[in-house]
Amino acid sequence: MDIRKISIGSEYKTNAMHYIVGQKVLGDTNEIHLIRFDENRKSFKIYIVNLKEEIVLWKEFYLPIPISIEYNINF
């Protein structure tokens, strides 16, 4: 299943950082392209794409930290 949103932090509504596919980041020069779980490293990786359509790894969060995942639901 595709991850649509990941929230990092123990207090979802007050202190968590939220990352959503398609969200503009870094001064609107990039957007979140993909969020994936890396089974080997036990981490969540966030990839961004820039205006030149170059995709790069931007952030990586390792377990165990509080994480909430929202998946794409396609009916």
PDB file of C-alpha atoms in Angstrom:
ATOM      1  CA  MET A   1       0.000   0.000   0.000  1.00  0.00           C
ATOM      2  CA  ASP A   2       1.131   3.521  -0.750  1.00  0.00           C
ATOM      3  CA  ILE A   3       1.832   5.804   2.187  1.00  0.00           C
ATOM      4  CA  ARG A   4       0.069   9.163   1.787  1.00  0.00           C
ATOM      5  CA  LYS A   5       1.070  10.789   5.079  1.00  0.00           C
ATOM      6  CA  ILE A   6       3.503  10.143   7.916  1.00  0.00           C
ATOM      7  CA  SER A   7       3.433  11.897  11.274  1.00  0.00           C
ATOM      8  CA  ILE A   8       6.524  11.750  13.483  1.00  0.00           C
ATOM      9  CA  GLY A   9       6.192  12.395  17.210  1.00  0.00           C
ATOM     10  CA  SER A  10       4.349  11.249  20.291  1.00  0.00           C
ATOM     11  CA  GLU A  11       1.706  13.997  20.411  1.00  0.00           C
ATOM     12  CA  TYR A  12      -0.072  13.742  17.048  1.00  0.00           C
ATOM     13  CA  LYS A  13      -2.066  16.973  17.311  1.00  0.00           C
ATOM     14  CA  THR A  14       0.423  19.193  19.124  1.00  0.00           C
ATOM     15  CA  ASN A  15       4.060  18.178  18.575  1.00  0.00           C
ATOM     16  CA  ALA A  16       4.191  15.790  15.622  1.00  0.00           C
ATOM     17  CA  MET A  17       5.770  16.726  12.296  1.00  0.00           C
ATOM     18  CA  HIS A  18       3.488  15.828   9.382  1.00  0.00           C
ATOM     19  CA  TYR A  19       4.763  14.964   5.907  1.00  0.00           C
ATOM     20  CA  ILE A  20       2.296  14.463   3.027  1.00  0.00           C
ATOM     21  CA  VAL A  21       3.008  13.297  -0.523  1.00  0.00           C
ATOM     22  CA  GLY A  22       2.677  16.364  -2.763  1.00  0.00           C
ATOM     23  CA  GLN A  23       3.452  18.805   0.067  1.00  0.00           C
ATOM     24  CA  LYS A  24       5.741  21.695  -0.904  1.00  0.00           C
ATOM     25  CA  VAL A  25       8.972  21.881   1.124  1.00  0.00           C
ATOM     26  CA  LEU A  26      12.234  23.832   1.229  1.00  0.00           C
ATOM     27  CA  GLY A  27      10.697  27.168   0.301  1.00  0.00           C
ATOM     28  CA  ASP A  28       8.374  25.670  -2.336  1.00  0.00           C
ATOM     29  CA  THR A  29      11.365  24.558  -4.439  1.00  0.00           C
ATOM     30  CA  ASN A  30      10.663  20.848  -3.908  1.00  0.00           C
ATOM     31  CA  GLU A  31       7.747  18.619  -3.058  1.00  0.00           C
ATOM     32  CA  ILE A  32       7.444  15.309  -1.278  1.00  0.00           C
ATOM     33  CA  HIS A  33       7.442  12.648  -3.960  1.00  0.00           C
ATOM     34  CA  LEU A  34       7.376   9.366  -2.061  1.00  0.00           C
ATOM     35  CA  ILE A  35       7.300   7.949   1.474  1.00  0.00           C
ATOM     36  CA  ARG A  36       8.579   4.380   1.831  1.00  0.00           C
ATOM     37  CA  PHE A  37       9.411   1.927   4.601  1.00  0.00           C
ATOM     38  CA  ASP A  38      12.869   0.344   4.272  1.00  0.00           C
ATOM     39  CA  GLU A  39      12.602  -3.156   5.711  1.00  0.00           C
ATOM     40  CA  ASN A  40      16.382  -3.683   5.840  1.00  0.00           C
ATOM     41  CA  ARG A  41      17.117  -0.489   7.771  1.00  0.00           C
ATOM     42  CA  LYS A  42      13.837  -0.447   9.720  1.00  0.00           C
ATOM     43  CA  SER A  43      13.287   3.153   8.736  1.00  0.00           C
ATOM     44  CA  PHE A  44      10.861   5.404   6.891  1.00  0.00           C
ATOM     45  CA  LYS A  45      12.373   7.380   4.021  1.00  0.00           C
ATOM     46  CA  ILE A  46      10.982  10.579   2.527  1.00  0.00           C
ATOM     47  CA  TYR A  47      11.988  11.397  -1.035  1.00  0.00           C
ATOM     48  CA  ILE A  48      11.546  14.817  -2.641  1.00  0.00           C
ATOM     49  CA  VAL A  49      11.502  15.963  -6.258  1.00  0.00           C
ATOM     50  CA  ASN A  50      12.777  19.338  -7.462  1.00  0.00           C
ATOM     51  CA  LEU A  51      11.884  21.499 -10.451  1.00  0.00           C
ATOM     52  CA  LYS A  52      14.370  19.553 -12.624  1.00  0.00           C
ATOM     53  CA  GLU A  53      12.467  16.361 -11.710  1.00  0.00           C
ATOM     54  CA  GLU A  54      15.437  14.984  -9.773  1.00  0.00           C
ATOM     55  CA  ILE A  55      14.350  12.672  -6.962  1.00  0.00           C
ATOM     56  CA  VAL A  56      16.522  12.588  -3.837  1.00  0.00           C
ATOM     57  CA  LEU A  57      16.315  11.155  -0.343  1.00  0.00           C
ATOM     58  CA  TRP A  58      15.471  14.026   2.011  1.00  0.00           C
ATOM     59  CA  LYS A  59      14.763  12.512   5.425  1.00  0.00           C
ATOM     60  CA  GLU A  60      14.994   9.161   7.149  1.00  0.00           C
ATOM     61  CA  PHE A  61      13.358   8.203  10.451  1.00  0.00           C
ATOM     62  CA  TYR A  62      14.454   5.075  12.307  1.00  0.00           C
ATOM     63  CA  LEU A  63      12.298   2.888  14.498  1.00  0.00           C
ATOM     64  CA  PRO A  64      11.463   2.864  17.355  1.00  0.00           C
ATOM     65  CA  ILE A  65      10.022   6.356  17.445  1.00  0.00           C
ATOM     66  CA  PRO A  66       6.324   7.256  17.560  1.00  0.00           C
ATOM     67  CA  ILE A  67       5.035   7.245  13.987  1.00  0.00           C
ATOM     68  CA  SER A  68       1.514   7.451  12.581  1.00  0.00           C
ATOM     69  CA  ILE A  69       0.938   6.318   8.988  1.00  0.00           C
ATOM     70  CA  GLU A  70      -1.941   7.212   6.676  1.00  0.00           C
ATOM     71  CA  TYR A  71      -2.321   5.147   3.502  1.00  0.00           C
ATOM     72  CA  ASN A  72      -3.894   5.964   0.157  1.00  0.00           C
ATOM     73  CA  ILE A  73      -7.293   4.357  -0.094  1.00  0.00           C
ATOM     74  CA  ASN A  74      -8.384   3.826  -3.688  1.00  0.00           C
ATOM     75  CA  PHE A  75     -11.928   2.573  -4.172  1.00  0.00           C
TER      76      PHE A  75
END
